[in-house]
Tab-separated table of C-alpha atoms in Angstrom:
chain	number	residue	atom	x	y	z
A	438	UNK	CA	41.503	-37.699	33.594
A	439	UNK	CA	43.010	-34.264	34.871
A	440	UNK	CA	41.724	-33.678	38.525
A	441	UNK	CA	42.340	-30.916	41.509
A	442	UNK	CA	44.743	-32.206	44.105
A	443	UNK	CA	45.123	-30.468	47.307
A	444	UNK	CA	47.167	-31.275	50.395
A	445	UNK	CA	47.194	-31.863	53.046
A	446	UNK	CA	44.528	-34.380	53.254
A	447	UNK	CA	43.880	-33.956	56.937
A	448	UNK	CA	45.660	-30.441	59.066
A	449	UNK	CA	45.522	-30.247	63.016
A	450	UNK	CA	46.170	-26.758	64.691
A	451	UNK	CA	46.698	-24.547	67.981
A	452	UNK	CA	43.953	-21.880	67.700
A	453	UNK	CA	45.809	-18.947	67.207
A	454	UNK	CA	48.257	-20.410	64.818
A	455	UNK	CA	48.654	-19.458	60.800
A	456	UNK	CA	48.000	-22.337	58.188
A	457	UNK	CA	48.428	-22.934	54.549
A	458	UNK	CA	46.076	-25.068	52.523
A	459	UNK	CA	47.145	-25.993	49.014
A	460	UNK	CA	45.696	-27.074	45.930
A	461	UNK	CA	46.739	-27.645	42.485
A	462	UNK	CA	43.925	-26.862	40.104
A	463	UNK	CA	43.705	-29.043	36.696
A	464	UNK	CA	46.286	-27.242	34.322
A	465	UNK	CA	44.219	-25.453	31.439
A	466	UNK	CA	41.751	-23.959	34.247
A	467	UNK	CA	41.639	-20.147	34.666
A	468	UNK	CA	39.279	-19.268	37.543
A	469	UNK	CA	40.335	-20.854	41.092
A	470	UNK	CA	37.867	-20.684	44.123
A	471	UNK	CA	37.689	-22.215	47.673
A	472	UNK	CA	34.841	-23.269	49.654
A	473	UNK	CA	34.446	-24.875	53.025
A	474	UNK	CA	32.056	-26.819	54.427
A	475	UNK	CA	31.562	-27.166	58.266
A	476	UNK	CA	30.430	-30.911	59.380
A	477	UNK	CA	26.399	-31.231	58.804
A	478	UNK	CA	26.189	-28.213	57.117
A	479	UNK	CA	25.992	-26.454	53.305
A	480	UNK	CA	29.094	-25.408	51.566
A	481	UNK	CA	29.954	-22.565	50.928
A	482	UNK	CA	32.126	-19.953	49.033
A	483	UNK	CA	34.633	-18.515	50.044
A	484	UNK	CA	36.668	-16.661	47.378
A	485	UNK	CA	37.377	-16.900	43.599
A	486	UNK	CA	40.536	-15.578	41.676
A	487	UNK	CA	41.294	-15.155	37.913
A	488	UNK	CA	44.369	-13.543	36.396
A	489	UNK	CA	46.505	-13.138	39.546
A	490	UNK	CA	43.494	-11.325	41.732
A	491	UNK	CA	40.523	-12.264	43.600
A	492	UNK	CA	37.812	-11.456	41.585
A	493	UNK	CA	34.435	-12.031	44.766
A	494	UNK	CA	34.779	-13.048	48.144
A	495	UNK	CA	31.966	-13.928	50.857
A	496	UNK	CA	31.614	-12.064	54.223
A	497	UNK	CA	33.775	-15.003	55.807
A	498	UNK	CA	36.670	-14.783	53.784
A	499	UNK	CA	37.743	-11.604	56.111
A	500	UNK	CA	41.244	-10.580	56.553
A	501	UNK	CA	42.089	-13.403	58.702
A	502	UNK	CA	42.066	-15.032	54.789
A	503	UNK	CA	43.709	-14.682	52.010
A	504	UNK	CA	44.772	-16.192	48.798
A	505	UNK	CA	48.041	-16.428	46.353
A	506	UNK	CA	48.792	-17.984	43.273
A	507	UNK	CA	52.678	-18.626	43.932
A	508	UNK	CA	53.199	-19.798	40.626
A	509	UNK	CA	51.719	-21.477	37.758
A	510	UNK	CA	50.661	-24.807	39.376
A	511	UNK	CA	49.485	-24.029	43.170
A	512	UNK	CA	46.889	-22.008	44.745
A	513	UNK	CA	46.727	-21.528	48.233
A	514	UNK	CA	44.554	-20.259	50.925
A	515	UNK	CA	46.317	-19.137	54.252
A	516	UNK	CA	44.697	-18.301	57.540
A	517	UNK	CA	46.164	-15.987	59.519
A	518	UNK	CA	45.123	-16.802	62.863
A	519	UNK	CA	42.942	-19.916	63.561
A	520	UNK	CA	39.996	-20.069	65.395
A	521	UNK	CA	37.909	-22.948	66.493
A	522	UNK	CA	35.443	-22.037	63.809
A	523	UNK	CA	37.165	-21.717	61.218
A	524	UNK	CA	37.259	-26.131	61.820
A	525	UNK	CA	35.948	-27.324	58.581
A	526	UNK	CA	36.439	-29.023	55.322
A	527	UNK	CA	38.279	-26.922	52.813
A	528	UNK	CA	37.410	-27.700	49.151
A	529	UNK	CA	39.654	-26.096	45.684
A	530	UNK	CA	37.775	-26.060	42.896
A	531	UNK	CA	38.699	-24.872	39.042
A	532	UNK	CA	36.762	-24.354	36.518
A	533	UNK	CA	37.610	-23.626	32.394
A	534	UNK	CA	36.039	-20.415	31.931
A	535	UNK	CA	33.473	-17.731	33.232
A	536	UNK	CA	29.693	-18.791	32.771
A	537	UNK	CA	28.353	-21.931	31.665
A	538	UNK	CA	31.244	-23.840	33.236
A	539	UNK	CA	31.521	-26.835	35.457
A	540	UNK	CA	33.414	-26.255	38.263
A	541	UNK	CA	36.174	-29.800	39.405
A	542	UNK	CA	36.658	-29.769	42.709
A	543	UNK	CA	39.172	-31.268	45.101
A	544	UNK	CA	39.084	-33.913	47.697
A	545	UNK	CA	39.459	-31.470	50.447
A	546	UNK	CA	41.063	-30.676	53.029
A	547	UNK	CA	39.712	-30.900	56.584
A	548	UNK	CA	40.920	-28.745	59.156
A	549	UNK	CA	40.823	-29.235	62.715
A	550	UNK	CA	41.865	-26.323	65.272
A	551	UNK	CA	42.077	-27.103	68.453
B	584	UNK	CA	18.799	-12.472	49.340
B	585	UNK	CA	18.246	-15.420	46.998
B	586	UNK	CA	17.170	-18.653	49.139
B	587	UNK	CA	17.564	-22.211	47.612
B	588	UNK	CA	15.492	-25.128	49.211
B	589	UNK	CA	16.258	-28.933	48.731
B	590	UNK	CA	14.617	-31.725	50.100
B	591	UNK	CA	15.304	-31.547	53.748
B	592	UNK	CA	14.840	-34.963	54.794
B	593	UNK	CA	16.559	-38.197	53.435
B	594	UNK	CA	14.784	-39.377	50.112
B	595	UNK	CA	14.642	-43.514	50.998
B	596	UNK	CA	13.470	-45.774	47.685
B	597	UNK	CA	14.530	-49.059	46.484
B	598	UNK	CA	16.676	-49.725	43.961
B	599	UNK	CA	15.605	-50.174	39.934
B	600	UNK	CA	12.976	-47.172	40.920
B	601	UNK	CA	12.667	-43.196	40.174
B	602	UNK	CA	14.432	-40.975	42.322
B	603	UNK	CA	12.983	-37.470	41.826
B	604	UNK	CA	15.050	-34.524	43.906
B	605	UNK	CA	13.694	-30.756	44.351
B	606	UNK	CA	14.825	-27.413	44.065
B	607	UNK	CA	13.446	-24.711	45.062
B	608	UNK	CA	14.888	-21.208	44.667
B	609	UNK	CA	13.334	-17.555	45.805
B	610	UNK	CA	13.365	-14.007	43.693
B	611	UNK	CA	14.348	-13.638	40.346
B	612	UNK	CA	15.474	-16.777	38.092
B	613	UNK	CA	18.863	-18.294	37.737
B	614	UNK	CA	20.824	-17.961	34.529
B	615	UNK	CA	21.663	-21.595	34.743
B	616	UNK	CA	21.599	-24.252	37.307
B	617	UNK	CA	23.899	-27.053	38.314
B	618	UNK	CA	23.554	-30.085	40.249
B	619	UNK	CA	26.358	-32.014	42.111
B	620	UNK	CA	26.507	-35.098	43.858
B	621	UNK	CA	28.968	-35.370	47.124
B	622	UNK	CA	29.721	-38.679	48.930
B	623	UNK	CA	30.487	-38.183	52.617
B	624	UNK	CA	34.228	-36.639	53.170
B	625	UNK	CA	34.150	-35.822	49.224
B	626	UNK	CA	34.355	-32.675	47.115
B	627	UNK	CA	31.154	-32.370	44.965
B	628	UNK	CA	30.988	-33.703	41.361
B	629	UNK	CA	29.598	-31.944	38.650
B	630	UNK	CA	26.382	-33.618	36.904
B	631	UNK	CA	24.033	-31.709	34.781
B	632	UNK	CA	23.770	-27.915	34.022
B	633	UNK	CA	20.660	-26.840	32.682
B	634	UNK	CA	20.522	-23.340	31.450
B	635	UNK	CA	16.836	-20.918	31.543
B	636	UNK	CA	15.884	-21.321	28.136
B	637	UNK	CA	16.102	-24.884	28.474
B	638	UNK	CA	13.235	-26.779	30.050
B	639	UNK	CA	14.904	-30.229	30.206
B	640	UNK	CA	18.746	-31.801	30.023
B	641	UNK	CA	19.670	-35.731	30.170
B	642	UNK	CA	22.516	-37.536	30.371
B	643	UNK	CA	22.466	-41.447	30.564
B	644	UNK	CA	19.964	-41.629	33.818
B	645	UNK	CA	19.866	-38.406	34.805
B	646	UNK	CA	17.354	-35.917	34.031
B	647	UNK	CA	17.355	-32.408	34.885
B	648	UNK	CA	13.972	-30.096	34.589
B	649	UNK	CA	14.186	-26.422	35.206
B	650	UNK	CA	10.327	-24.282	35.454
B	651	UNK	CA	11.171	-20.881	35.581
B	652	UNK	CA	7.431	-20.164	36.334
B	653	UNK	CA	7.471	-22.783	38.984
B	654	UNK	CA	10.535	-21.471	40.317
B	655	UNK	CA	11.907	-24.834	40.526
B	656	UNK	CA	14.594	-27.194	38.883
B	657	UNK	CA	13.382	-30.967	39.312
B	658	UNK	CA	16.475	-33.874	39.552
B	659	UNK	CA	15.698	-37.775	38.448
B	660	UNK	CA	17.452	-40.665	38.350
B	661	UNK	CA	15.863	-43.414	36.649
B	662	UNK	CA	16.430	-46.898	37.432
B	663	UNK	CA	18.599	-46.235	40.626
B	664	UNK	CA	20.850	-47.846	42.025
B	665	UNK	CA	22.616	-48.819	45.383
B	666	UNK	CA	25.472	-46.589	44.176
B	667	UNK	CA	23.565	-43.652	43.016
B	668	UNK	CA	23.072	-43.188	47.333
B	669	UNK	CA	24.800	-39.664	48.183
B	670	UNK	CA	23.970	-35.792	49.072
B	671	UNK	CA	22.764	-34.369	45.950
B	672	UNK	CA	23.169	-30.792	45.708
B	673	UNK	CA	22.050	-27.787	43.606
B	674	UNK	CA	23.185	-24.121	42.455
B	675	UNK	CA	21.653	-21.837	40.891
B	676	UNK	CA	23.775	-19.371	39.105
B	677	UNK	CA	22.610	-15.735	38.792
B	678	UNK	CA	25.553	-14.676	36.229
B	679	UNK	CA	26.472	-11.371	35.502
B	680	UNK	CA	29.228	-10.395	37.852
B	681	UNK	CA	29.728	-13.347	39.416
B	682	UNK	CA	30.487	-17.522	38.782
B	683	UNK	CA	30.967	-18.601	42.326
B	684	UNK	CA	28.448	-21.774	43.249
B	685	UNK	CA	25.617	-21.191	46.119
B	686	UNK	CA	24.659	-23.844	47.190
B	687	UNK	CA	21.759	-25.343	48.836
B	688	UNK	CA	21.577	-27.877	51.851
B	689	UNK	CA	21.148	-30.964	49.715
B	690	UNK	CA	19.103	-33.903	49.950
B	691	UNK	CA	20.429	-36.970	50.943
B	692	UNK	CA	19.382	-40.244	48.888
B	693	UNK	CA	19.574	-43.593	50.042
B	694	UNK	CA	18.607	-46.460	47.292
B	695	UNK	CA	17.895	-49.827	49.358
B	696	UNK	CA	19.296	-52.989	47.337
């Protein structure tokens, strides 16, 4: 069964420092997002992208974020400048279409800044 | 804004028995609604999606009820199961303009074998 694979599994970094989080969505999928979810808490959205741009973003996905499709298989969210908050589990998620559609998410990755 | 409530504390029942999970949203009523399950250090997994003109979904177990005058979209799991134990989460989705998933806090079940 097709499935959204992101790496790394597991990313330690300085505060201060940029980082790139991939994830390859299932192949037929059009509409890309990321969420995160800090430990104990809800998640929550972050961005979605269709056809090369993002099409929403939350109040936390502020310029320190930002997203890229670098080809036809990856999608990748990079962080500028780390803080400690920004510690958390990043998930990728795809989904088929627009409305109606389940959205497959990845297995996450969780970042730790130190 | 919209608020979504779930079932803050830890639903506890024994296994072969009816788990039944709440959700609560505020305002105006969802287009649809989805519920996920997430195991600890997991992504969620999609389960059910119930849209508003619909006032009940299965699928094997699972039942999904959704009272748009009750504001509320109810969750079961019939004859649960050790396994079934994880945070169960729902999102409402408002569509229009957007697709991305709000979610709420979840409720956490434990079935005891």
């Amino acid at each position: 069964e097709p499935e959204v694979t992101q790496t790394p599994s597991h990313q330690v970094t300085q505060m201060g420092q940029e980082v790139i989080l991939r994830c390859v969505p299932i192949s037929n999928h059009l509409y890309f997002y990321w969420y995160r979810q800090i430990l104990g808490q809800k998640v929550e959205f972050l961005v979605s992208f269709y056809n090369n741009e993002i099409s929403e973003k939350s109040e936390i996905f502020d310029d320190q974020f930002s997203v890229e499709r670098p080809d036809g298989s990856n999608f990748t969210l990079k962080i500028r400048s780390t803080k400690l908050e920004d510690s958390a589990m990043y998930f990728c998620a795809s989904s088929e279409g627009y409305s109606y559609n389940e959205q497959f998410f990845g297995p996450g990755t969780r970042l730790t800044v130190l | 804004s919209q608020k979504i409530e779930q079932n803050s504390e830890a639903l506890n029942i024994q296994e072969g028995k009816t788990a039944t999970l709440t959700c609560n949203y505020t305002n105006y009523s969802p287009a649809y609604l989805q519920w996920y399950r997430q195991d600890p250090g997991r992504g969620p997994v999609f389960l059910l999606l119930i849209r508003e003109n619909e006032k009940e979904k299965r699928k094997e177990r699972l039942k999904v009820t959704f009272d748009t005058t009750l504001k509320q979209s109810l969750f079961h799991i019939t004859a649960s199961q050790p396994a079934d134990s994880a945070t169960y989460l729902c999102a409402p989705n408002y569509g229009g303009a957007t697709n991305k998933l709000i979610f709420g806090t979840g409720t956490l079940l434990a079935v005891q074998p």
